[in-house]
Amino acid sequence: MSRADEIAGNLTAVRDRIAAACRAAGREPADVTLVVITKTRPASDIRILADLGVSDVGENRDQEAVGKVAELADLDLSWHFVGQLQRNKAASVARYARYVHSVDRPRLVSALDAGAQRAGRGLRVFVQVDLESGEHAGRGGCPPSDVPALCAAVAAAEHLDLVGLMAVAPLEQPPAPAFERLAELQVRIHADHPAATLLSAGMSGDLEDAIMAGATHVRVGSAVLGERDDVR
Ligand SMILES: *Cc1c(COP(=O)(O)O)cnc(C)c1O
């Protein structure tokens, strides 16, 4: 089987899962955007995805993303940055990303805002929430109690648009209750920031739970492109 056939089959299966989850949740499939996470995968895979109608792709390392963005400049893709972000990479990310899903501290806000201004483009920002508790806390994401202040900082930044919240399901806990906590926090944030309507949650293993909780953006890697060798 060719790589294109393999990806096409996987993509159909994931789109079917999204559609079924939407039916179960009483939601429209058009309200859920599939962001295919292409980290560690070659640009040729992204070309195949684009041929199959995928327009949103996500990367988690700036250096890797920069190379692919350059190689695929002829395609009309929306790039999502989903990884832990260093302040000194913010200006680079602002040049190609349409969305950043991983803003989790105030110092990143000013760096991204400056980067977006220099790049002459707006940047859509999800604030990443840390849903972990106990020993796994602190793997990225803002503690829930700090989320309102961080969202206010993003909303106040001239070149950033606060679009919503993002989270990764906690390790060693069922995803559904964690995504429900995220959705409750999103309701509070939306009350203060009416433009913040998006929720980025759900990956290959838990996209159904995320869609049930209201996810508008699911970030799916291995279910479309196969298992990665390196776990990241
Ligand atoms: C890798 C990654 C994903 C995709 O994970 P899969 O389990 O391969 O679907 C989603 N979100 C983030 C932040 C990631 O780093």
PDB file of C-alpha atoms and ligand atoms in Angstrom:
ATOM      1  CA  MET A   1       0.000   0.000   0.000  1.00  0.00           C
ATOM      2  CA  SER A   2       1.338   3.451  -0.847  1.00  0.00           C
ATOM      3  CA  ARG A   3       1.868   6.058   1.847  1.00  0.00           C
ATOM      4  CA  ALA A   4      -0.905   8.128   0.253  1.00  0.00           C
ATOM      5  CA  ASP A   5      -3.352   5.198   0.481  1.00  0.00           C
ATOM      6  CA  GLU A   6      -2.356   4.542   4.074  1.00  0.00           C
ATOM      7  CA  ILE A   7      -2.887   8.160   5.094  1.00  0.00           C
ATOM      8  CA  ALA A   8      -6.154   8.379   3.141  1.00  0.00           C
ATOM      9  CA  GLY A   9      -7.529   5.309   4.938  1.00  0.00           C
ATOM     10  CA  ASN A  10      -6.501   6.619   8.357  1.00  0.00           C
ATOM     11  CA  LEU A  11      -7.905  10.054   7.614  1.00  0.00           C
ATOM     12  CA  THR A  12     -11.260   8.605   6.590  1.00  0.00           C
ATOM     13  CA  ALA A  13     -11.387   6.621   9.828  1.00  0.00           C
ATOM     14  CA  VAL A  14     -10.606   9.723  11.920  1.00  0.00           C
ATOM     15  CA  ARG A  15     -13.175  11.828  10.064  1.00  0.00           C
ATOM     16  CA  ASP A  16     -15.722   9.063  10.681  1.00  0.00           C
ATOM     17  CA  ARG A  17     -14.854   9.083  14.400  1.00  0.00           C
ATOM     18  CA  ILE A  18     -15.308  12.861  14.528  1.00  0.00           C
ATOM     19  CA  ALA A  19     -18.658  12.618  12.735  1.00  0.00           C
ATOM     20  CA  ALA A  20     -19.882   9.858  15.062  1.00  0.00           C
ATOM     21  CA  ALA A  21     -18.772  11.804  18.134  1.00  0.00           C
ATOM     22  CA  CYS A  22     -20.590  14.882  16.859  1.00  0.00           C
ATOM     23  CA  ARG A  23     -23.758  12.863  16.304  1.00  0.00           C
ATOM     24  CA  ALA A  24     -23.501  11.463  19.835  1.00  0.00           C
ATOM     25  CA  ALA A  25     -23.020  14.975  21.219  1.00  0.00           C
ATOM     26  CA  GLY A  26     -25.761  16.539  19.089  1.00  0.00           C
ATOM     27  CA  ARG A  27     -23.202  18.759  17.349  1.00  0.00           C
ATOM     28  CA  GLU A  28     -22.429  19.587  13.713  1.00  0.00           C
ATOM     29  CA  PRO A  29     -19.235  18.018  12.297  1.00  0.00           C
ATOM     30  CA  ALA A  30     -18.550  21.346  10.594  1.00  0.00           C
ATOM     31  CA  ASP A  31     -18.069  22.867  14.053  1.00  0.00           C
ATOM     32  CA  VAL A  32     -15.059  20.655  14.762  1.00  0.00           C
ATOM     33  CA  THR A  33     -11.773  21.400  13.001  1.00  0.00           C
ATOM     34  CA  LEU A  34      -9.315  18.551  12.569  1.00  0.00           C
ATOM     35  CA  VAL A  35      -5.753  19.753  13.084  1.00  0.00           C
ATOM     36  CA  VAL A  36      -3.398  16.999  11.954  1.00  0.00           C
ATOM     37  CA  ILE A  37      -0.273  17.022  14.118  1.00  0.00           C
ATOM     38  CA  THR A  38       2.633  16.397  11.764  1.00  0.00           C
ATOM     39  CA  LYS A  39       5.588  16.555  14.175  1.00  0.00           C
ATOM     40  CA  THR A  40       8.417  14.165  13.243  1.00  0.00           C
ATOM     41  CA  ARG A  41       6.773  13.531   9.851  1.00  0.00           C
ATOM     42  CA  PRO A  42       8.260  14.627   6.527  1.00  0.00           C
ATOM     43  CA  ALA A  43       6.899  17.455   4.423  1.00  0.00           C
ATOM     44  CA  SER A  44       5.850  14.834   1.857  1.00  0.00           C
ATOM     45  CA  ASP A  45       3.232  13.551   4.325  1.00  0.00           C
ATOM     46  CA  ILE A  46       1.821  17.068   4.642  1.00  0.00           C
ATOM     47  CA  ARG A  47       1.600  17.322   0.856  1.00  0.00           C
ATOM     48  CA  ILE A  48      -0.451  14.113   0.849  1.00  0.00           C
ATOM     49  CA  LEU A  49      -2.683  15.528   3.590  1.00  0.00           C
ATOM     50  CA  ALA A  50      -3.233  18.725   1.618  1.00  0.00           C
ATOM     51  CA  ASP A  51      -4.255  16.650  -1.419  1.00  0.00           C
ATOM     52  CA  LEU A  52      -6.791  14.928   0.826  1.00  0.00           C
ATOM     53  CA  GLY A  53      -8.331  18.227   1.861  1.00  0.00           C
ATOM     54  CA  VAL A  54      -6.532  18.850   5.163  1.00  0.00           C
ATOM     55  CA  SER A  55      -5.882  22.559   5.616  1.00  0.00           C
ATOM     56  CA  ASP A  56      -4.852  22.716   9.280  1.00  0.00           C
ATOM     57  CA  VAL A  57      -1.591  21.158  10.440  1.00  0.00           C
ATOM     58  CA  GLY A  58       0.214  21.395  13.754  1.00  0.00           C
ATOM     59  CA  GLU A  59       3.850  21.274  14.810  1.00  0.00           C
ATOM     60  CA  ASN A  60       5.460  21.366  18.245  1.00  0.00           C
ATOM     61  CA  ARG A  61       9.047  22.437  17.514  1.00  0.00           C
ATOM     62  CA  ASP A  62       9.901  25.708  15.872  1.00  0.00           C
ATOM     63  CA  GLN A  63      13.011  24.593  14.026  1.00  0.00           C
ATOM     64  CA  GLU A  64      11.228  21.599  12.501  1.00  0.00           C
ATOM     65  CA  ALA A  65       8.222  23.707  11.579  1.00  0.00           C
ATOM     66  CA  VAL A  66      10.293  26.422   9.890  1.00  0.00           C
ATOM     67  CA  GLY A  67      11.782  23.893   7.477  1.00  0.00           C
ATOM     68  CA  LYS A  68       8.418  22.425   6.536  1.00  0.00           C
ATOM     69  CA  VAL A  69       6.770  25.821   6.156  1.00  0.00           C
ATOM     70  CA  ALA A  70       9.493  26.812   3.672  1.00  0.00           C
ATOM     71  CA  GLU A  71       9.247  23.530   1.776  1.00  0.00           C
ATOM     72  CA  LEU A  72       5.462  23.785   1.512  1.00  0.00           C
ATOM     73  CA  ALA A  73       5.151  27.496   0.804  1.00  0.00           C
ATOM     74  CA  ASP A  74       3.177  26.731  -2.379  1.00  0.00           C
ATOM     75  CA  LEU A  75       0.338  25.172  -0.337  1.00  0.00           C
ATOM     76  CA  ASP A  76      -2.440  27.106   1.361  1.00  0.00           C
ATOM     77  CA  LEU A  77      -2.102  25.726   4.895  1.00  0.00           C
ATOM     78  CA  SER A  78      -2.959  27.062   8.325  1.00  0.00           C
ATOM     79  CA  TRP A  79      -0.083  26.280  10.677  1.00  0.00           C
ATOM     80  CA  HIS A  80      -0.812  25.626  14.352  1.00  0.00           C
ATOM     81  CA  PHE A  81       1.949  25.691  16.944  1.00  0.00           C
ATOM     82  CA  VAL A  82       1.095  23.258  19.755  1.00  0.00           C
ATOM     83  CA  GLY A  83       4.375  22.684  21.630  1.00  0.00           C
ATOM     84  CA  GLN A  84       6.011  24.180  24.663  1.00  0.00           C
ATOM     85  CA  LEU A  85       7.319  27.484  23.470  1.00  0.00           C
ATOM     86  CA  GLN A  86      10.520  29.233  24.459  1.00  0.00           C
ATOM     87  CA  ARG A  87      10.431  32.993  24.634  1.00  0.00           C
ATOM     88  CA  ASN A  88      13.316  33.288  22.187  1.00  0.00           C
ATOM     89  CA  LYS A  89      11.345  31.299  19.565  1.00  0.00           C
ATOM     90  CA  ALA A  90       8.234  33.446  19.798  1.00  0.00           C
ATOM     91  CA  ALA A  91       9.242  35.825  17.012  1.00  0.00           C
ATOM     92  CA  SER A  92       9.936  32.920  14.658  1.00  0.00           C
ATOM     93  CA  VAL A  93       6.625  31.206  15.426  1.00  0.00           C
ATOM     94  CA  ALA A  94       4.780  34.485  14.859  1.00  0.00           C
ATOM     95  CA  ARG A  95       6.055  34.561  11.266  1.00  0.00           C
ATOM     96  CA  TYR A  96       4.264  31.399  10.124  1.00  0.00           C
ATOM     97  CA  ALA A  97       1.722  30.285  12.734  1.00  0.00           C
ATOM     98  CA  ARG A  98      -1.894  31.321  12.409  1.00  0.00           C
ATOM     99  CA  TYR A  99      -2.693  29.780  15.808  1.00  0.00           C
ATOM    100  CA  VAL A 100      -0.575  29.186  18.889  1.00  0.00           C
ATOM    101  CA  HIS A 101      -2.197  26.652  21.248  1.00  0.00           C
ATOM    102  CA  SER A 102       0.393  26.666  24.008  1.00  0.00           C
ATOM    103  CA  VAL A 103       0.550  30.084  25.658  1.00  0.00           C
ATOM    104  CA  ASP A 104       0.904  29.340  29.347  1.00  0.00           C
ATOM    105  CA  ARG A 105       2.721  32.283  30.965  1.00  0.00           C
ATOM    106  CA  PRO A 106       2.665  36.066  30.801  1.00  0.00           C
ATOM    107  CA  ARG A 107       6.216  36.435  29.506  1.00  0.00           C
ATOM    108  CA  LEU A 108       5.236  34.573  26.339  1.00  0.00           C
ATOM    109  CA  VAL A 109       2.418  37.024  25.684  1.00  0.00           C
ATOM    110  CA  SER A 110       4.688  40.040  25.325  1.00  0.00           C
ATOM    111  CA  ALA A 111       7.178  38.072  23.206  1.00  0.00           C
ATOM    112  CA  LEU A 112       4.477  36.812  20.829  1.00  0.00           C
ATOM    113  CA  ASP A 113       2.837  40.213  20.636  1.00  0.00           C
ATOM    114  CA  ALA A 114       6.153  41.820  19.664  1.00  0.00           C
ATOM    115  CA  GLY A 115       6.805  39.035  17.166  1.00  0.00           C
ATOM    116  CA  ALA A 116       3.394  39.403  15.571  1.00  0.00           C
ATOM    117  CA  GLN A 117       3.853  43.149  15.291  1.00  0.00           C
ATOM    118  CA  ARG A 118       7.240  42.704  13.606  1.00  0.00           C
ATOM    119  CA  ALA A 119       5.806  40.076  11.251  1.00  0.00           C
ATOM    120  CA  GLY A 120       2.947  42.412  10.408  1.00  0.00           C
ATOM    121  CA  ARG A 121       0.271  39.820  11.093  1.00  0.00           C
ATOM    122  CA  GLY A 122      -2.184  38.924  13.790  1.00  0.00           C
ATOM    123  CA  LEU A 123      -1.836  35.744  15.797  1.00  0.00           C
ATOM    124  CA  ARG A 124      -4.684  33.706  17.273  1.00  0.00           C
ATOM    125  CA  VAL A 125      -3.929  32.420  20.744  1.00  0.00           C
ATOM    126  CA  PHE A 126      -5.256  29.585  22.873  1.00  0.00           C
ATOM    127  CA  VAL A 127      -4.270  29.727  26.521  1.00  0.00           C
ATOM    128  CA  GLN A 128      -3.080  26.266  27.569  1.00  0.00           C
ATOM    129  CA  VAL A 129      -4.548  24.993  30.836  1.00  0.00           C
ATOM    130  CA  ASP A 130      -2.748  22.496  33.063  1.00  0.00           C
ATOM    131  CA  LEU A 131      -5.341  19.830  33.926  1.00  0.00           C
ATOM    132  CA  GLU A 132      -2.869  17.751  35.926  1.00  0.00           C
ATOM    133  CA  SER A 133      -2.847  17.607  39.659  1.00  0.00           C
ATOM    134  CA  GLY A 134      -0.347  16.085  42.047  1.00  0.00           C
ATOM    135  CA  GLU A 135       2.902  14.617  40.832  1.00  0.00           C
ATOM    136  CA  HIS A 136       2.394  15.302  37.124  1.00  0.00           C
ATOM    137  CA  ALA A 137       1.519  18.978  37.557  1.00  0.00           C
ATOM    138  CA  GLY A 138       3.691  21.454  35.753  1.00  0.00           C
ATOM    139  CA  ARG A 139       4.243  19.651  32.471  1.00  0.00           C
ATOM    140  CA  GLY A 140       3.091  22.688  30.580  1.00  0.00           C
ATOM    141  CA  GLY A 141      -0.041  24.726  30.817  1.00  0.00           C
ATOM    142  CA  CYS A 142      -1.168  27.422  33.163  1.00  0.00           C
ATOM    143  CA  PRO A 143      -2.709  26.439  36.534  1.00  0.00           C
ATOM    144  CA  PRO A 144      -6.503  26.905  36.249  1.00  0.00           C
ATOM    145  CA  SER A 145      -6.524  29.618  38.921  1.00  0.00           C
ATOM    146  CA  ASP A 146      -4.138  31.754  36.832  1.00  0.00           C
ATOM    147  CA  VAL A 147      -6.019  31.313  33.549  1.00  0.00           C
ATOM    148  CA  PRO A 148      -8.329  34.366  33.832  1.00  0.00           C
ATOM    149  CA  ALA A 149      -5.394  36.746  34.332  1.00  0.00           C
ATOM    150  CA  LEU A 150      -3.415  35.192  31.498  1.00  0.00           C
ATOM    151  CA  CYS A 151      -6.434  35.416  29.176  1.00  0.00           C
ATOM    152  CA  ALA A 152      -6.823  39.080  30.088  1.00  0.00           C
ATOM    153  CA  ALA A 153      -3.174  39.676  29.185  1.00  0.00           C
ATOM    154  CA  VAL A 154      -3.602  38.003  25.792  1.00  0.00           C
ATOM    155  CA  ALA A 155      -6.800  39.924  25.102  1.00  0.00           C
ATOM    156  CA  ALA A 156      -5.039  43.179  25.942  1.00  0.00           C
ATOM    157  CA  ALA A 157      -2.148  42.480  23.556  1.00  0.00           C
ATOM    158  CA  GLU A 158      -2.594  44.549  20.419  1.00  0.00           C
ATOM    159  CA  HIS A 159      -1.455  41.935  17.891  1.00  0.00           C
ATOM    160  CA  LEU A 160      -2.909  38.839  19.569  1.00  0.00           C
ATOM    161  CA  ASP A 161      -6.468  37.523  19.438  1.00  0.00           C
ATOM    162  CA  LEU A 162      -7.590  35.376  22.361  1.00  0.00           C
ATOM    163  CA  VAL A 163      -9.604  32.569  20.734  1.00  0.00           C
ATOM    164  CA  GLY A 164     -10.065  30.147  23.640  1.00  0.00           C
ATOM    165  CA  LEU A 165      -8.500  27.486  25.827  1.00  0.00           C
ATOM    166  CA  MET A 166      -6.412  24.408  25.078  1.00  0.00           C
ATOM    167  CA  ALA A 167      -5.487  21.395  27.163  1.00  0.00           C
ATOM    168  CA  VAL A 168      -3.966  17.951  27.010  1.00  0.00           C
ATOM    169  CA  ALA A 169      -5.776  15.250  28.993  1.00  0.00           C
ATOM    170  CA  PRO A 170      -3.989  14.373  32.227  1.00  0.00           C
ATOM    171  CA  LEU A 171      -1.873  11.269  32.499  1.00  0.00           C
ATOM    172  CA  GLU A 172      -3.337   8.418  34.537  1.00  0.00           C
ATOM    173  CA  GLN A 173      -6.768  10.003  34.875  1.00  0.00           C
ATOM    174  CA  PRO A 174      -9.880   9.505  32.742  1.00  0.00           C
ATOM    175  CA  PRO A 175     -10.070  12.275  30.138  1.00  0.00           C
ATOM    176  CA  ALA A 176     -13.829  12.980  30.264  1.00  0.00           C
ATOM    177  CA  PRO A 177     -14.012  14.662  33.707  1.00  0.00           C
ATOM    178  CA  ALA A 178     -10.854  16.632  32.970  1.00  0.00           C
ATOM    179  CA  PHE A 179     -12.308  17.918  29.690  1.00  0.00           C
ATOM    180  CA  GLU A 180     -15.500  18.835  31.568  1.00  0.00           C
ATOM    181  CA  ARG A 181     -13.426  20.957  33.985  1.00  0.00           C
ATOM    182  CA  LEU A 182     -11.802  22.597  30.962  1.00  0.00           C
ATOM    183  CA  ALA A 183     -15.203  23.307  29.416  1.00  0.00           C
ATOM    184  CA  GLU A 184     -16.441  24.891  32.661  1.00  0.00           C
ATOM    185  CA  LEU A 185     -13.418  27.157  32.729  1.00  0.00           C
ATOM    186  CA  GLN A 186     -14.050  28.019  29.072  1.00  0.00           C
ATOM    187  CA  VAL A 187     -17.584  29.178  29.964  1.00  0.00           C
ATOM    188  CA  ARG A 188     -16.102  31.623  32.493  1.00  0.00           C
ATOM    189  CA  ILE A 189     -13.495  32.880  30.058  1.00  0.00           C
ATOM    190  CA  HIS A 190     -16.079  33.279  27.301  1.00  0.00           C
ATOM    191  CA  ALA A 191     -18.248  35.401  29.627  1.00  0.00           C
ATOM    192  CA  ASP A 192     -15.370  37.876  29.991  1.00  0.00           C
ATOM    193  CA  HIS A 193     -14.120  37.555  26.387  1.00  0.00           C
ATOM    194  CA  PRO A 194     -16.998  36.985  23.949  1.00  0.00           C
ATOM    195  CA  ALA A 195     -14.596  36.368  21.041  1.00  0.00           C
ATOM    196  CA  ALA A 196     -12.992  33.435  22.863  1.00  0.00           C
ATOM    197  CA  THR A 197     -15.259  30.733  21.472  1.00  0.00           C
ATOM    198  CA  LEU A 198     -12.811  27.934  20.676  1.00  0.00           C
ATOM    199  CA  LEU A 199     -11.714  24.897  22.654  1.00  0.00           C
ATOM    200  CA  SER A 200      -8.657  22.895  21.588  1.00  0.00           C
ATOM    201  CA  ALA A 201      -8.842  19.446  23.168  1.00  0.00           C
ATOM    202  CA  GLY A 202      -8.687  15.818  22.138  1.00  0.00           C
ATOM    203  CA  MET A 203      -5.977  13.742  20.502  1.00  0.00           C
ATOM    204  CA  SER A 204      -5.901  10.317  18.833  1.00  0.00           C
ATOM    205  CA  GLY A 205      -6.928   8.468  21.992  1.00  0.00           C
ATOM    206  CA  ASP A 206      -9.558  10.769  23.437  1.00  0.00           C
ATOM    207  CA  LEU A 207     -11.105  12.897  20.697  1.00  0.00           C
ATOM    208  CA  GLU A 208     -14.603  11.510  21.417  1.00  0.00           C
ATOM    209  CA  ASP A 209     -14.475  12.678  25.045  1.00  0.00           C
ATOM    210  CA  ALA A 210     -13.226  16.080  23.926  1.00  0.00           C
ATOM    211  CA  ILE A 211     -15.984  16.525  21.343  1.00  0.00           C
ATOM    212  CA  MET A 212     -18.553  15.539  23.965  1.00  0.00           C
ATOM    213  CA  ALA A 213     -17.151  18.305  26.186  1.00  0.00           C
ATOM    214  CA  GLY A 214     -17.369  20.856  23.371  1.00  0.00           C
ATOM    215  CA  ALA A 215     -13.986  20.794  21.624  1.00  0.00           C
ATOM    216  CA  THR A 216     -13.898  22.857  18.426  1.00  0.00           C
ATOM    217  CA  HIS A 217     -10.342  21.825  17.505  1.00  0.00           C
ATOM    218  CA  VAL A 218      -9.042  18.274  17.875  1.00  0.00           C
ATOM    219  CA  ARG A 219      -5.284  17.731  17.495  1.00  0.00           C
ATOM    220  CA  VAL A 220      -4.722  14.302  15.985  1.00  0.00           C
ATOM    221  CA  GLY A 221      -1.339  12.854  15.077  1.00  0.00           C
ATOM    222  CA  SER A 222      -0.795   9.108  15.276  1.00  0.00           C
ATOM    223  CA  ALA A 223      -4.337   8.059  14.286  1.00  0.00           C
ATOM    224  CA  VAL A 224      -3.756   9.752  10.915  1.00  0.00           C
ATOM    225  CA  LEU A 225      -0.024   9.332  10.336  1.00  0.00           C
ATOM    226  CA  GLY A 226       0.788   6.200  12.347  1.00  0.00           C
ATOM    227  CA  GLU A 227       2.635   5.672  15.601  1.00  0.00           C
ATOM    228  CA  ARG A 228       5.717   7.827  16.107  1.00  0.00           C
ATOM    229  CA  ASP A 229       8.989   6.182  17.162  1.00  0.00           C
ATOM    230  CA  ASP A 230       9.875   8.934  19.571  1.00  0.00           C
ATOM    231  CA  VAL A 231       7.233   9.725  22.124  1.00  0.00           C
ATOM    232  CA  ARG A 232       6.655  13.458  22.107  1.00  0.00           C
TER     233      ARG A 232
HETATM  234  C1  LIG B   1       1.693  15.141  19.572  1.00  0.00           C
HETATM  235  C2  LIG B   1       0.594  15.998  20.050  1.00  0.00           C
HETATM  236  C3  LIG B   1      -0.739  15.733  19.705  1.00  0.00           C
HETATM  237  C4  LIG B   1      -1.162  14.531  18.871  1.00  0.00           C
HETATM  238  O1  LIG B   1      -1.023  13.364  19.637  1.00  0.00           O
HETATM  239  P1  LIG B   1      -1.525  11.948  19.049  1.00  0.00           P
HETATM  240  O2  LIG B   1      -1.688  11.124  20.279  1.00  0.00           O
HETATM  241  O3  LIG B   1      -0.439  11.465  18.155  1.00  0.00           O
HETATM  242  O4  LIG B   1      -2.784  12.160  18.341  1.00  0.00           O
HETATM  243  C5  LIG B   1      -1.714  16.612  20.148  1.00  0.00           C
HETATM  244  N1  LIG B   1      -1.415  17.685  20.891  1.00  0.00           N
HETATM  245  C6  LIG B   1      -0.154  17.974  21.247  1.00  0.00           C
HETATM  246  C7  LIG B   1       0.097  19.178  22.081  1.00  0.00           C
HETATM  247  C8  LIG B   1       0.887  17.147  20.847  1.00  0.00           C
HETATM  248  O5  LIG B   1       2.137  17.436  21.209  1.00  0.00           O
END
